[in-house]
């Protein structure tokens, strides 16, 4: 399942429009505090509940590691760009 980044909870464009950027919101900490203060707790709770129910679809860390290992094994079995270039140069020289 795709992760949803709370699209309705905080409108960062509105934060800029309201002049928050002019009040020193260039650091992430103050932006985070603004977002928390201006978020709807009910919407956040509802979205958290949806995330928890959809969480079963998210692969575990161990599954991800196994998949990465499989991909790395496949990549290691293929010729490198250097090997391919040497082969092409060999064909061109003959």
PDB file of C-alpha atoms in Angstrom:
ATOM      1  CA  UNK A   1       0.000   0.000   0.000  1.00  0.00           C
ATOM      2  CA  UNK A   2       1.193   3.473  -0.755  1.00  0.00           C
ATOM      3  CA  UNK A   3       2.017   5.701   2.143  1.00  0.00           C
ATOM      4  CA  UNK A   4      -0.276   8.664   2.532  1.00  0.00           C
ATOM      5  CA  UNK A   5       1.425  11.797   3.812  1.00  0.00           C
ATOM      6  CA  UNK A   6      -1.556  13.442   5.501  1.00  0.00           C
ATOM      7  CA  UNK A   7      -2.611  15.502   2.483  1.00  0.00           C
ATOM      8  CA  UNK A   8      -5.512  17.233   4.243  1.00  0.00           C
ATOM      9  CA  UNK A   9      -4.027  17.622   7.720  1.00  0.00           C
ATOM     10  CA  UNK A  10      -1.576  20.401   6.942  1.00  0.00           C
ATOM     11  CA  UNK A  11      -1.453  22.789   4.024  1.00  0.00           C
ATOM     12  CA  UNK A  12       2.164  23.948   3.819  1.00  0.00           C
ATOM     13  CA  UNK A  13       1.337  26.352   1.006  1.00  0.00           C
ATOM     14  CA  UNK A  14      -1.117  28.055   3.359  1.00  0.00           C
ATOM     15  CA  UNK A  15       1.678  28.321   5.915  1.00  0.00           C
ATOM     16  CA  UNK A  16       3.765  30.252   3.399  1.00  0.00           C
ATOM     17  CA  UNK A  17       0.795  32.341   2.274  1.00  0.00           C
ATOM     18  CA  UNK A  18       0.022  33.289   5.872  1.00  0.00           C
ATOM     19  CA  UNK A  19       3.483  34.775   6.191  1.00  0.00           C
ATOM     20  CA  UNK A  20       4.939  32.011   8.323  1.00  0.00           C
ATOM     21  CA  UNK A  21       8.048  32.021   6.143  1.00  0.00           C
ATOM     22  CA  UNK A  22       8.546  35.678   7.039  1.00  0.00           C
ATOM     23  CA  UNK A  23       8.410  34.840  10.750  1.00  0.00           C
ATOM     24  CA  UNK A  24      11.458  32.597  10.758  1.00  0.00           C
ATOM     25  CA  UNK A  25       9.893  29.336   9.604  1.00  0.00           C
ATOM     26  CA  UNK A  26      12.948  28.567   7.545  1.00  0.00           C
ATOM     27  CA  UNK A  27      14.007  26.005  10.105  1.00  0.00           C
ATOM     28  CA  UNK A  28      12.181  22.700  10.122  1.00  0.00           C
ATOM     29  CA  UNK A  29      11.504  22.726  13.847  1.00  0.00           C
ATOM     30  CA  UNK A  30       9.286  25.792  13.735  1.00  0.00           C
ATOM     31  CA  UNK A  31       7.513  24.438  10.643  1.00  0.00           C
ATOM     32  CA  UNK A  32       6.840  21.179  12.481  1.00  0.00           C
ATOM     33  CA  UNK A  33       5.394  23.059  15.456  1.00  0.00           C
ATOM     34  CA  UNK A  34       3.214  25.133  13.136  1.00  0.00           C
ATOM     35  CA  UNK A  35       1.977  21.971  11.399  1.00  0.00           C
ATOM     36  CA  UNK A  36       1.098  20.319  14.706  1.00  0.00           C
ATOM     37  CA  UNK A  37      -0.727  23.399  15.975  1.00  0.00           C
ATOM     38  CA  UNK A  38      -2.702  23.764  12.737  1.00  0.00           C
ATOM     39  CA  UNK A  39      -3.581  20.107  12.178  1.00  0.00           C
ATOM     40  CA  UNK A  40      -6.985  18.592  12.786  1.00  0.00           C
ATOM     41  CA  UNK A  41      -6.532  15.873  15.451  1.00  0.00           C
ATOM     42  CA  UNK A  42      -9.612  13.994  14.212  1.00  0.00           C
ATOM     43  CA  UNK A  43      -8.251  13.775  10.669  1.00  0.00           C
ATOM     44  CA  UNK A  44      -4.859  12.700  11.976  1.00  0.00           C
ATOM     45  CA  UNK A  45      -6.458   9.964  14.103  1.00  0.00           C
ATOM     46  CA  UNK A  46      -8.543   8.734  11.167  1.00  0.00           C
ATOM     47  CA  UNK A  47      -5.523   8.623   8.882  1.00  0.00           C
ATOM     48  CA  UNK A  48      -3.484   6.829  11.549  1.00  0.00           C
ATOM     49  CA  UNK A  49      -6.237   4.205  11.841  1.00  0.00           C
ATOM     50  CA  UNK A  50      -6.227   3.714   8.059  1.00  0.00           C
ATOM     51  CA  UNK A  51      -2.437   3.352   8.114  1.00  0.00           C
ATOM     52  CA  UNK A  52      -2.643   0.714  10.835  1.00  0.00           C
ATOM     53  CA  UNK A  53      -5.181  -1.380   8.916  1.00  0.00           C
ATOM     54  CA  UNK A  54      -3.177  -1.084   5.696  1.00  0.00           C
ATOM     55  CA  UNK A  55       0.057  -1.798   7.546  1.00  0.00           C
ATOM     56  CA  UNK A  56      -0.270  -5.520   6.877  1.00  0.00           C
ATOM     57  CA  UNK A  57       0.498  -4.823   3.221  1.00  0.00           C
ATOM     58  CA  UNK A  58       3.810  -3.170   4.053  1.00  0.00           C
ATOM     59  CA  UNK A  59       6.736  -5.571   3.729  1.00  0.00           C
ATOM     60  CA  UNK A  60       8.732  -6.170   6.867  1.00  0.00           C
ATOM     61  CA  UNK A  61      12.336  -5.093   7.151  1.00  0.00           C
ATOM     62  CA  UNK A  62      13.456  -8.720   6.879  1.00  0.00           C
ATOM     63  CA  UNK A  63      11.425  -9.186   3.669  1.00  0.00           C
ATOM     64  CA  UNK A  64      12.983  -6.048   2.225  1.00  0.00           C
ATOM     65  CA  UNK A  65      16.482  -7.224   3.130  1.00  0.00           C
ATOM     66  CA  UNK A  66      15.835 -10.575   1.461  1.00  0.00           C
ATOM     67  CA  UNK A  67      14.562  -8.848  -1.670  1.00  0.00           C
ATOM     68  CA  UNK A  68      17.596  -6.553  -1.793  1.00  0.00           C
ATOM     69  CA  UNK A  69      19.891  -9.572  -1.352  1.00  0.00           C
ATOM     70  CA  UNK A  70      18.125 -11.343  -4.234  1.00  0.00           C
ATOM     71  CA  UNK A  71      18.529  -8.294  -6.445  1.00  0.00           C
ATOM     72  CA  UNK A  72      22.191  -7.915  -5.492  1.00  0.00           C
ATOM     73  CA  UNK A  73      22.792 -11.589  -6.358  1.00  0.00           C
ATOM     74  CA  UNK A  74      21.163 -11.096  -9.757  1.00  0.00           C
ATOM     75  CA  UNK A  75      23.233  -7.970 -10.390  1.00  0.00           C
ATOM     76  CA  UNK A  76      26.444  -9.717  -9.339  1.00  0.00           C
ATOM     77  CA  UNK A  77      25.818 -12.516 -11.839  1.00  0.00           C
ATOM     78  CA  UNK A  78      25.567 -10.076 -14.739  1.00  0.00           C
ATOM     79  CA  UNK A  79      28.607  -8.677 -16.557  1.00  0.00           C
ATOM     80  CA  UNK A  80      29.821  -5.257 -15.497  1.00  0.00           C
ATOM     81  CA  UNK A  81      29.963  -2.284 -17.843  1.00  0.00           C
ATOM     82  CA  UNK A  82      33.725  -2.672 -17.941  1.00  0.00           C
ATOM     83  CA  UNK A  83      33.424  -6.285 -18.991  1.00  0.00           C
ATOM     84  CA  UNK A  84      30.894  -5.385 -21.678  1.00  0.00           C
ATOM     85  CA  UNK A  85      33.092  -2.563 -22.996  1.00  0.00           C
ATOM     86  CA  UNK A  86      36.117  -4.877 -23.167  1.00  0.00           C
ATOM     87  CA  UNK A  87      34.036  -7.409 -25.079  1.00  0.00           C
ATOM     88  CA  UNK A  88      32.810  -4.780 -27.549  1.00  0.00           C
ATOM     89  CA  UNK A  89      36.326  -3.402 -28.038  1.00  0.00           C
ATOM     90  CA  UNK A  90      37.538  -6.960 -28.652  1.00  0.00           C
ATOM     91  CA  UNK A  91      34.903  -7.436 -31.347  1.00  0.00           C
ATOM     92  CA  UNK A  92      35.777  -4.115 -32.947  1.00  0.00           C
ATOM     93  CA  UNK A  93      39.506  -4.899 -32.989  1.00  0.00           C
ATOM     94  CA  UNK A  94      39.031  -8.278 -34.641  1.00  0.00           C
TER      95      UNK A  94
END
